[in-house]
Coordinates of C-alpha atoms in Angstrom, one line a residue:
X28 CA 105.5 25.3 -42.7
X29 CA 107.6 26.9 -39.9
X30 CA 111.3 26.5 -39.6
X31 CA 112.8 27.1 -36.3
X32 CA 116.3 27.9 -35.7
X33 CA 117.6 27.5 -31.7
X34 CA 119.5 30.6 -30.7
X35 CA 122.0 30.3 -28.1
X36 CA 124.7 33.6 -26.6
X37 CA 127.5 32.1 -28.3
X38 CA 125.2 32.4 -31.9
X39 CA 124.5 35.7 -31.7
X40 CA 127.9 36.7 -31.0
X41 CA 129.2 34.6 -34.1
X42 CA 126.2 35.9 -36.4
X43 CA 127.5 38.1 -39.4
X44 CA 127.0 39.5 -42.6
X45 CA 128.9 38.2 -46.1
X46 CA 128.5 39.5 -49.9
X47 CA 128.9 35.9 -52.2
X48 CA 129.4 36.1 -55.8
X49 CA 128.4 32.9 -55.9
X50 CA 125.1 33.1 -54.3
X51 CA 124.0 35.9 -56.8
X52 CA 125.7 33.7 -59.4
X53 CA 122.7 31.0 -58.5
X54 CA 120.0 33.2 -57.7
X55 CA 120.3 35.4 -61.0
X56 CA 120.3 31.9 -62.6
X57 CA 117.2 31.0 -61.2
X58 CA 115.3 34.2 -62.1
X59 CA 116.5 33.2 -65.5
X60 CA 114.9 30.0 -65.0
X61 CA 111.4 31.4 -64.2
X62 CA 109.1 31.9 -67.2
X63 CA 108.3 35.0 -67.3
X64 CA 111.5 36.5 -65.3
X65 CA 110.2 38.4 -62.4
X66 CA 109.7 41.9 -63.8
X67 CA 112.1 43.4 -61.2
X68 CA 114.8 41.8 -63.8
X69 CA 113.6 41.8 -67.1
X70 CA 115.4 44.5 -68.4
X71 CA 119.1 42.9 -66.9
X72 CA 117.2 39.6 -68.4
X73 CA 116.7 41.1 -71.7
X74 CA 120.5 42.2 -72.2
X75 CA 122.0 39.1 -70.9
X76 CA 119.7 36.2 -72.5
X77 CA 121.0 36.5 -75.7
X78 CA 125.1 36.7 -74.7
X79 CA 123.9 33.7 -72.6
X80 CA 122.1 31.2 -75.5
X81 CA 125.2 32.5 -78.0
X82 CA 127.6 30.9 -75.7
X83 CA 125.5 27.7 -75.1
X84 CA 124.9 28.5 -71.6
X85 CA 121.4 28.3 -71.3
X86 CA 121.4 24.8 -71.6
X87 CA 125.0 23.3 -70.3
X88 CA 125.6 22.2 -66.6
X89 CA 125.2 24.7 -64.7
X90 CA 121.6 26.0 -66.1
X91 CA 120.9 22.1 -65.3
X92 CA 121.7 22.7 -62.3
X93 CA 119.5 25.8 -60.9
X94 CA 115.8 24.4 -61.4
X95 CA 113.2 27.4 -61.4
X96 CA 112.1 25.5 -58.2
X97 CA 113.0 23.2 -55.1
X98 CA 116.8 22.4 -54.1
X99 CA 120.1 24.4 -55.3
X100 CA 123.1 22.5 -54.9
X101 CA 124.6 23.0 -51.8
X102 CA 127.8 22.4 -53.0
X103 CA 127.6 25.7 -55.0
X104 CA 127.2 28.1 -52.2
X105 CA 129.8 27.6 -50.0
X106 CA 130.5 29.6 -46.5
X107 CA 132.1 32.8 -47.6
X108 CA 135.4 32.6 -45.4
X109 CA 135.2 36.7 -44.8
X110 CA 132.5 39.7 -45.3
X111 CA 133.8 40.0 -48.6
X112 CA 134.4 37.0 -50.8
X113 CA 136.0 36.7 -54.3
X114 CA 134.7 34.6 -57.4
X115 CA 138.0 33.1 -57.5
X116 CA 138.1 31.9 -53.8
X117 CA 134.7 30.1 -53.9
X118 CA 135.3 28.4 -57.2
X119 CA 138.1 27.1 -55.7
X120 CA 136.1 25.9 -53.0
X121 CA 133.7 24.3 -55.3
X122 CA 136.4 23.0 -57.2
X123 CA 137.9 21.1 -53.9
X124 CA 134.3 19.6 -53.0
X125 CA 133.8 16.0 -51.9
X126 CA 132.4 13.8 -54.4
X127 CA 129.9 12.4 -51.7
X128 CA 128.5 15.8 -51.2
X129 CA 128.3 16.5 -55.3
X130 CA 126.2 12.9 -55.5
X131 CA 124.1 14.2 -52.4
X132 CA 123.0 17.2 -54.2
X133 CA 122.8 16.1 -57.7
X134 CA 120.6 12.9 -56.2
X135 CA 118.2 15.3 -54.9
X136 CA 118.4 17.6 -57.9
X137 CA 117.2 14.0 -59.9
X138 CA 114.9 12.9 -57.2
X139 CA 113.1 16.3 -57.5
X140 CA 112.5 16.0 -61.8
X141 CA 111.2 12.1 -61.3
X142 CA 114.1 10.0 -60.1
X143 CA 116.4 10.9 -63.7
X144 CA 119.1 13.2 -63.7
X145 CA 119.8 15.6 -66.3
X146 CA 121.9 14.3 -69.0
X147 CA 124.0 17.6 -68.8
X148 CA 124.7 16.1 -65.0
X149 CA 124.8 12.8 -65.4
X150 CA 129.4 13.1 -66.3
X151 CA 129.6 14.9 -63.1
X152 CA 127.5 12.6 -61.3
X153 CA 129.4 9.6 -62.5
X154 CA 133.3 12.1 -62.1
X155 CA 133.2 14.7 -59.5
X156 CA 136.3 15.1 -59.4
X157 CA 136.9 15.1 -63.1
X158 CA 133.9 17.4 -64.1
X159 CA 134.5 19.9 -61.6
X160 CA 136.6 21.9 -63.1
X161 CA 134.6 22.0 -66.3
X162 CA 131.9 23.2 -63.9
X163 CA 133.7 26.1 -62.3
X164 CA 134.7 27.0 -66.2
X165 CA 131.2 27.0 -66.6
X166 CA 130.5 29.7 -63.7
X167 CA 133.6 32.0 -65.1
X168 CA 132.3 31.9 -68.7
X169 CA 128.5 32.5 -67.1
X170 CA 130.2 35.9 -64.6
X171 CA 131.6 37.3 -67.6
X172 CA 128.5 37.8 -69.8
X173 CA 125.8 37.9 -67.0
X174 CA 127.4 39.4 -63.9
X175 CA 130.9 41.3 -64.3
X176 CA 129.6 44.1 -66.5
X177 CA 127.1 44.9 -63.6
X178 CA 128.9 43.9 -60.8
X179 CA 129.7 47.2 -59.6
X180 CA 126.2 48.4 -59.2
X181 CA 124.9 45.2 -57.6
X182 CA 128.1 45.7 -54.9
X183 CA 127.1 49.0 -54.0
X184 CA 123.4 47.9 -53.7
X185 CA 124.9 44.5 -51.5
X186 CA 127.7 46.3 -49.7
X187 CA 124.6 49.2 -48.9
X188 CA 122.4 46.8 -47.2
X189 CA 125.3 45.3 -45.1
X190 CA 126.0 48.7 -44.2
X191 CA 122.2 49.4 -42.8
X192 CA 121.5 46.2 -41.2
X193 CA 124.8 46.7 -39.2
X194 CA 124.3 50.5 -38.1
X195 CA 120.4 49.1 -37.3
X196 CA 122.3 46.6 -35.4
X197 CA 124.1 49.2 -33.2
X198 CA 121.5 51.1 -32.9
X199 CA 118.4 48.9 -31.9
X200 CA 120.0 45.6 -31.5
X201 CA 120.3 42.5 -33.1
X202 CA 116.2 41.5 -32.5
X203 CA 115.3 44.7 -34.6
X204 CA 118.2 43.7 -37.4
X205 CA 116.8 40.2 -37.8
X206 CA 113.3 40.9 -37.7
X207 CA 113.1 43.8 -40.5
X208 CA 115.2 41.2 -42.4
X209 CA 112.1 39.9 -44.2
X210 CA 108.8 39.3 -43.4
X211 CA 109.1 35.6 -43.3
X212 CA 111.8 36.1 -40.6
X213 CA 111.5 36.3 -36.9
X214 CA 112.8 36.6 -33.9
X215 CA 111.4 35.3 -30.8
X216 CA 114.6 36.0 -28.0
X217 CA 115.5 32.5 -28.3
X218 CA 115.1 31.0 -31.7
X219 CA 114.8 32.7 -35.4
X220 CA 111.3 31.9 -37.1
X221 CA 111.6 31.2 -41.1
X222 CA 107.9 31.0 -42.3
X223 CA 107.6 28.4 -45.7
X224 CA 110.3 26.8 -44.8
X225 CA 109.9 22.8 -45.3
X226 CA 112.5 21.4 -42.9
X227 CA 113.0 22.0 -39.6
X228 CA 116.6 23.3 -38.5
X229 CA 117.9 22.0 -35.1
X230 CA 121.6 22.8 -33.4
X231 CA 122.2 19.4 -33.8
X232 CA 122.0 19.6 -37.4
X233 CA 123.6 22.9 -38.2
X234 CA 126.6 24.9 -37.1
X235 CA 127.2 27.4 -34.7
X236 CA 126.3 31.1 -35.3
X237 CA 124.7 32.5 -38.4
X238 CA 125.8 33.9 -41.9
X239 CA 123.3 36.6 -43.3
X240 CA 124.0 37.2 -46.9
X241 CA 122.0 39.9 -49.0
X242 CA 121.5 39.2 -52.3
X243 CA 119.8 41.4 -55.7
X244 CA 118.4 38.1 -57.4
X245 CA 116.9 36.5 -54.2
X246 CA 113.4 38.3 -54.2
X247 CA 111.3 37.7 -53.3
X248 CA 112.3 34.8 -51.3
X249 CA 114.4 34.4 -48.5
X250 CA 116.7 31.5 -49.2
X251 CA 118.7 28.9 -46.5
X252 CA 121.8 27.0 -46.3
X253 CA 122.5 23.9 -43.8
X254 CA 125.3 21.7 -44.2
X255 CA 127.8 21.3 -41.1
X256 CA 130.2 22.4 -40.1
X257 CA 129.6 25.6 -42.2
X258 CA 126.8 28.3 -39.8
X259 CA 123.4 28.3 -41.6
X260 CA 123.3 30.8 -44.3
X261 CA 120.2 33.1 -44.6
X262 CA 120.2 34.3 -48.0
X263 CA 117.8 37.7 -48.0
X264 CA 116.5 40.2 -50.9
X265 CA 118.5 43.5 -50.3
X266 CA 117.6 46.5 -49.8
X267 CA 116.9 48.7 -52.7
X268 CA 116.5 46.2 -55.2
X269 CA 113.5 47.6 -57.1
X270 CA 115.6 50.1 -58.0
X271 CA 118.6 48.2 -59.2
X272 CA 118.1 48.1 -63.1
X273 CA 116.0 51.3 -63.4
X274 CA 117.6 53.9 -65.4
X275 CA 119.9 56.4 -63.8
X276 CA 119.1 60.4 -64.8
X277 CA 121.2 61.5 -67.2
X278 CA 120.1 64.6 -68.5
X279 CA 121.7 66.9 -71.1
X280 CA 122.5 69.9 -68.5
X281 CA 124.5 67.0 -66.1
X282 CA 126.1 65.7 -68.7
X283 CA 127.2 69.0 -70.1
X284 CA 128.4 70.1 -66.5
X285 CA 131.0 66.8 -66.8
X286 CA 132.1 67.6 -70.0
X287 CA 133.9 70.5 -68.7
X288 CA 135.8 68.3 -66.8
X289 CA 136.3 65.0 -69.1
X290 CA 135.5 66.4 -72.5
X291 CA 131.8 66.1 -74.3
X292 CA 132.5 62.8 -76.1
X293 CA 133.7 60.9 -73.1
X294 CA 131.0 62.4 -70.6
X295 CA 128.7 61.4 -73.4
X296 CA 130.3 58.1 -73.1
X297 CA 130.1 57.6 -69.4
X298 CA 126.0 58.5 -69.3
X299 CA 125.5 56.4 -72.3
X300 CA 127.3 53.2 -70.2
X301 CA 124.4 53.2 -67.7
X302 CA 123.7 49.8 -68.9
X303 CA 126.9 47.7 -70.4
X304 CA 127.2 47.9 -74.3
X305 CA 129.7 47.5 -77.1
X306 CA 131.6 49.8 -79.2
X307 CA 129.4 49.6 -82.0
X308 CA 126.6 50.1 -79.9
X309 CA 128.0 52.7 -78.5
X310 CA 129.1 54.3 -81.7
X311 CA 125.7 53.7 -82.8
X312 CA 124.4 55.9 -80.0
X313 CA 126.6 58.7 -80.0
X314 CA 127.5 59.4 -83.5
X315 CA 130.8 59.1 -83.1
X316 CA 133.4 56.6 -85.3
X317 CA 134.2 53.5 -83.7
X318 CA 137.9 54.1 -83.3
X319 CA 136.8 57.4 -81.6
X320 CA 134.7 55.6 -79.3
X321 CA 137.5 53.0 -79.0
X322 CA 140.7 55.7 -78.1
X323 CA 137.4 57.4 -75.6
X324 CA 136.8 54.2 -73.8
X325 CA 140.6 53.5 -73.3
X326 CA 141.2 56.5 -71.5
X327 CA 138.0 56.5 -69.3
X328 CA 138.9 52.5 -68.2
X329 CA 142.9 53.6 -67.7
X330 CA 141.5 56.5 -65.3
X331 CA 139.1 53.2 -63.6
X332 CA 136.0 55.0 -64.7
X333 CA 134.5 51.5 -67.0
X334 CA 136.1 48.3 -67.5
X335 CA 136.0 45.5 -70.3
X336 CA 134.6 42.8 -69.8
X337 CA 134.3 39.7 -73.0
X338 CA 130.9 38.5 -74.6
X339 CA 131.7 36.0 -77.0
X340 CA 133.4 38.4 -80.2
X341 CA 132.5 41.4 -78.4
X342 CA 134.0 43.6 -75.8
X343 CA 131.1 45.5 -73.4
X344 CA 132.2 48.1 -71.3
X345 CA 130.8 48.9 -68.1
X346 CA 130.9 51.8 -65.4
X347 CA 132.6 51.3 -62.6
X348 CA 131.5 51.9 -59.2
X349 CA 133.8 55.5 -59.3
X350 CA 132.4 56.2 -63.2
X351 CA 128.7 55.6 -61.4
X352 CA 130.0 58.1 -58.7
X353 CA 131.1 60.4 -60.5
X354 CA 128.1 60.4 -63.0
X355 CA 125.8 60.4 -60.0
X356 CA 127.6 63.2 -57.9
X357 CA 128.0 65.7 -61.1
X358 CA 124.0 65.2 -61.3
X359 CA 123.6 65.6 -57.3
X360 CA 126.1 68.8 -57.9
X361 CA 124.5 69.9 -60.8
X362 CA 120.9 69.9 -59.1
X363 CA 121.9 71.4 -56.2
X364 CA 123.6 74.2 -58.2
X365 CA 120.3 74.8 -60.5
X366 CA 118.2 74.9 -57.3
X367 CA 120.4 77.6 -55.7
X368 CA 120.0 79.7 -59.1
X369 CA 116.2 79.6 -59.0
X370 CA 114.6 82.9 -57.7
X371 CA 112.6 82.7 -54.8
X372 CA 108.9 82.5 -55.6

């Protein structure tokens, strides 16, 4: 079925882009959900599952809430205010929502699975306002262990994609933006085409403009949003996502070029936190003592190269998005360097 959205002047001058925490909060859920995870995730899958089920998370509200299939709360996903959203400022969002809206949503979530609501949803069917902020809890503890220790990489890959779809934008116009968007989406010069879609989308039901909001847990779907006065929210796969959790070079001679620079156990460090991990794991790894690895890691997240982040007893550190720079330009530097050295054939 074929969604049509009316376009009007005044829409395409209020379309824009927006990263949501909040939206790759719900759609990373719901490749959880699927059974088998699509294998462009399974290896982020296979790291976070078992944080996840330790904390209970795999079965409380908010894994209740994102079905493998059909309606995601509305509620959760609200209009990002700016291009560049925090957690915190749509939580508190969520936390200020109407308990009319909640019941809308949760009613459809119930009419979906045979006319009975979860019983993980049936206290915040019955005390919005009351359960809410057991809820938004619920999405914190869920960012730490799933999200935060990646986040970096999967803002580089969003903030990348905003970044291309604008400059294509300049450059060919906004027809040319929207249609390369997906190949579900169209546009026609006077209303935007959303193949599979099951309802149709009028003006009169939806706000003005449009809010395109790339996501890395989306694919391969493109997801929408309508609930007035907010401006329908298309939420697309990004660029570059097949690449996402693949694993970064990191080869002896790269990582020997920054040790000159950091030291040989903390470069070690650095390439061995291409994925998040523990100090024991990490210790594990490298052959080097815990507290070594400990004094190591302090340093590296004090100069903003990794960061903590808490899963359950254990700490995981992380690169951050200047640790995955500098790791990625000492390899680029390092190439480059090699090539130059090679004689001629």
């Amino acid at each position: 079925m074929r969604t049509e959205l009316q376009f009007s002047t005044h829409d395409l001058a209020l379309t824009r882009f927006a990263v949501s925490p909040m939206q790759e909060v719900v759609t990373s859920l719901r490749a959880l959900a699927h059974s088998p995870v699509p294998a462009l995730h399974r290896r982020w899958a296979g790291q976070v599952r078992a944080r996840l089920a330790a904390a209970g998370l795999d079965r409380g509200r908010l894994a209740a809430m994102v079905p493998p299939h059909g309606h995601l709360p509305d509620f959760l996903n609200p209009a990002p205010a700016g291009c560049s959203t925090t957690l915190a400022e749509e939580l508190a969002t969520i936390t200020a929502t109407g308990s009319e809206q909640v019941r809308a949503d949760l009613d459809i979530l119930a009419a979906e699975a045979g006319g009975r609501l979860p019983a993980a949803l049936v206290p915040l069917h019955r005390d919005p306002a009351g359960q809410l902020p057991r809820l938004t809890a619920e999405i914190e503890a869920y960012w730490e262990l799933a999200l935060a220790p990646y986040w970096a990489r999967i803002r580089a890959l969003l903030a990348a994609d905003v970044f291309h779809r604008s400059r294509q934008a300049a450059e060919h116009g906004t027809a040319r933006m929207l249609n390369e968007l997906h190949g579900t989406v169209r546009w026609d010069g006077t209303a935007l085409l959303l193949e599979q879609r099951h309802c149709a989308v009028t003006r009169l039901t939806a706000g003005a403009g449009l809010l395109l909001v790339p996501s890395a847990f989306a694919w391969p779907r493109v997801l929408t949003r309508v609930l007035p006065p907010d401006p329908p929210q298309l939420v697309y796969p990004a660029r570059g996502t097949a690449a996402l959790w693949e694993e970064r070079p990191g080869s002896a001679a790269r990582t020997d070029a920054l040790a000159a620079v950091l030291g040989r156990s903390r470069a070690q460090l650095l390439a061995e936190l291409d994925s998040p991990a523990s100090t024991t794991e990490l210790a594990r790894r490298t052959g080097l003592s815990p507290a070594a690895v400990s004094q190591h890691l302090t340093a590296l997240r004090a100069a903003g190269l990794t960061s903590a982040h808490r899963a359950g007893h254990a700490v995981l550190s992380a690169r951050t998005a200047v640790g995955d720079s500098l790791f990625d330009l000492n390899g680029q530097t390092f190439d480059r360097a090699t090539s130059a050295e090679r004689p001629a054939p």
